[in-house]
Amino acid sequence: ETAVHRWDAQLAIAAGEPVEAKLAADGVSEVLDTWLPAGKRRTPGQWHGVVQLVAADAAQQWYLRLRGEGVALLDTDTILDHDDHRARALVSGTASDLLLALWGRVSFDTLDVTGDRGLLEGLRVS
């Protein structure tokens, strides 16, 4: 969260730079395993499906199952063993862009998105 606020401050003086990959990947993990499960979504709603996020520059990926108002971070090994966990949306880009999109600072359009774009609104935090 602090990295996002730093990015906001830099942007205010027209000096916005991407968040460093490792720090941004840690921030993505924080959003997915803390903020979203705590009910901190920007827009309440009913989403159903699995979303895969890929940060190529940080060599990390995350799978999330959205079920109504609930969200669960899935184990990658579980995903590979079960067809019913296939992603309905795949989002890939830099860790910085993923983090900033989750926080609503940039649009998911700045990332490569395939599949059900509607699920992405269930990932934005307030």
Short mmCIF file of C-alpha atoms in Angstrom, two decimals:
data_model
loop_
_atom_site.label_atom_id
_atom_site.label_comp_id
_atom_site.label_asym_id
_atom_site.label_seq_id
_atom_site.Cartn_x
_atom_site.Cartn_y
_atom_site.Cartn_z
CA GLU A 1 0.00 0.00 0.00
CA THR A 2 2.84 2.38 0.82
CA ALA A 3 4.36 1.84 -2.64
CA VAL A 4 1.07 2.89 -4.23
CA HIS A 5 0.93 6.06 -2.13
CA ARG A 6 4.54 6.82 -3.12
CA TRP A 7 3.53 6.37 -6.79
CA ASP A 8 0.60 8.79 -6.22
CA ALA A 9 2.97 11.39 -4.76
CA GLN A 10 5.41 11.01 -7.65
CA LEU A 11 2.60 11.33 -10.16
CA ALA A 12 1.47 14.56 -8.49
CA ILE A 13 4.81 16.14 -9.44
CA ALA A 14 4.87 14.49 -12.87
CA ALA A 15 7.62 12.10 -11.85
CA GLY A 16 5.66 8.84 -11.79
CA GLU A 17 7.87 5.80 -12.24
CA PRO A 18 6.92 2.13 -12.10
CA VAL A 19 7.07 0.42 -8.73
CA GLU A 20 10.13 -1.87 -8.53
CA ALA A 21 9.16 -5.42 -9.61
CA LYS A 22 9.81 -7.28 -6.34
CA LEU A 23 8.11 -4.62 -4.23
CA ALA A 24 5.16 -4.50 -6.64
CA ALA A 25 4.82 -8.31 -6.59
CA ASP A 26 4.76 -8.20 -2.79
CA GLY A 27 2.06 -5.54 -3.06
CA VAL A 28 -0.01 -7.70 -5.41
CA SER A 29 0.24 -10.57 -2.92
CA GLU A 30 -0.85 -8.23 -0.12
CA VAL A 31 -3.93 -7.16 -2.06
CA LEU A 32 -4.85 -10.74 -2.94
CA ASP A 33 -4.31 -12.40 0.43
CA THR A 34 -5.27 -9.53 2.76
CA TRP A 35 -7.29 -6.70 1.26
CA LEU A 36 -9.69 -8.66 -0.97
CA PRO A 37 -10.49 -11.43 1.56
CA ALA A 38 -11.15 -8.71 4.16
CA GLY A 39 -13.95 -7.37 1.96
CA LYS A 40 -12.14 -4.24 0.80
CA ARG A 41 -13.47 -4.33 -2.77
CA ARG A 42 -14.13 -1.01 -4.43
CA THR A 43 -17.44 -2.20 -5.88
CA PRO A 44 -19.53 -4.84 -4.11
CA GLY A 45 -20.88 -7.43 -6.50
CA GLN A 46 -21.41 -11.01 -7.47
CA TRP A 47 -18.52 -12.40 -9.54
CA HIS A 48 -17.97 -16.07 -10.30
CA GLY A 49 -14.85 -17.50 -11.88
CA VAL A 50 -11.11 -17.93 -11.67
CA VAL A 51 -8.69 -15.16 -12.59
CA GLN A 52 -5.00 -15.72 -13.30
CA LEU A 53 -2.62 -12.81 -12.82
CA VAL A 54 0.90 -13.03 -14.28
CA ALA A 55 3.77 -10.67 -13.49
CA ALA A 56 6.38 -11.71 -16.05
CA ASP A 57 9.04 -9.32 -14.78
CA ALA A 58 8.79 -10.79 -11.27
CA ALA A 59 8.33 -14.41 -12.45
CA GLN A 60 5.17 -14.72 -10.35
CA GLN A 61 1.59 -15.73 -10.95
CA TRP A 62 -1.52 -15.86 -8.81
CA TYR A 63 -4.88 -17.61 -9.20
CA LEU A 64 -7.99 -16.29 -7.50
CA ARG A 65 -11.43 -17.82 -7.28
CA LEU A 66 -14.22 -15.27 -7.11
CA ARG A 67 -17.44 -16.65 -5.66
CA GLY A 68 -20.10 -14.04 -5.10
CA GLU A 69 -18.71 -11.67 -2.51
CA GLY A 70 -15.97 -14.11 -1.50
CA VAL A 71 -12.49 -14.45 -2.92
CA ALA A 72 -9.83 -17.10 -2.37
CA LEU A 73 -6.21 -17.21 -3.41
CA LEU A 74 -5.63 -20.67 -4.91
CA ASP A 75 -2.55 -22.85 -4.69
CA THR A 76 -0.83 -23.18 -8.09
CA ASP A 77 -0.46 -26.96 -7.64
CA THR A 78 -4.22 -27.28 -7.14
CA ILE A 79 -4.84 -25.35 -10.35
CA LEU A 80 -2.65 -27.62 -12.41
CA ASP A 81 -4.41 -30.76 -11.15
CA HIS A 82 -8.04 -29.76 -11.78
CA ASP A 83 -9.71 -28.68 -15.02
CA ASP A 84 -12.54 -26.92 -13.15
CA HIS A 85 -10.01 -24.32 -11.92
CA ARG A 86 -9.08 -23.06 -15.38
CA ALA A 87 -8.91 -19.30 -15.53
CA ARG A 88 -11.87 -17.52 -17.07
CA ALA A 89 -9.71 -14.38 -17.24
CA LEU A 90 -5.97 -14.07 -17.71
CA VAL A 91 -4.24 -10.78 -16.92
CA SER A 92 -0.54 -10.34 -17.62
CA GLY A 93 1.90 -7.46 -17.49
CA THR A 94 4.49 -5.98 -15.19
CA ALA A 95 4.09 -6.39 -11.45
CA SER A 96 3.89 -2.60 -11.16
CA ASP A 97 1.00 -2.35 -13.64
CA LEU A 98 -0.83 -5.24 -11.93
CA LEU A 99 -0.48 -3.56 -8.54
CA LEU A 100 -1.59 -0.17 -9.84
CA ALA A 101 -4.56 -1.72 -11.66
CA LEU A 102 -5.69 -3.57 -8.53
CA TRP A 103 -5.61 -0.25 -6.65
CA GLY A 104 -7.48 1.50 -9.48
CA ARG A 105 -4.60 3.81 -10.33
CA VAL A 106 -4.37 2.56 -13.92
CA SER A 107 -6.90 0.78 -16.10
CA PHE A 108 -6.77 -2.95 -16.66
CA ASP A 109 -6.56 -1.89 -20.34
CA THR A 110 -2.85 -1.18 -19.74
CA LEU A 111 -2.38 -4.94 -19.25
CA ASP A 112 -2.83 -7.89 -21.58
CA VAL A 113 -6.26 -9.31 -20.78
CA THR A 114 -7.97 -12.34 -22.27
CA GLY A 115 -11.24 -13.87 -21.21
CA ASP A 116 -14.01 -12.44 -19.05
CA ARG A 117 -13.07 -8.80 -18.39
CA GLY A 118 -16.09 -8.42 -16.11
CA LEU A 119 -14.31 -10.44 -13.41
CA LEU A 120 -11.62 -7.77 -13.12
CA GLU A 121 -13.94 -5.32 -11.37
CA GLY A 122 -14.12 -7.86 -8.54
CA LEU A 123 -10.38 -7.41 -7.98
CA ARG A 124 -10.21 -3.66 -7.40
CA VAL A 125 -9.66 -2.55 -3.81
CA SER A 126 -10.78 0.67 -2.22
#
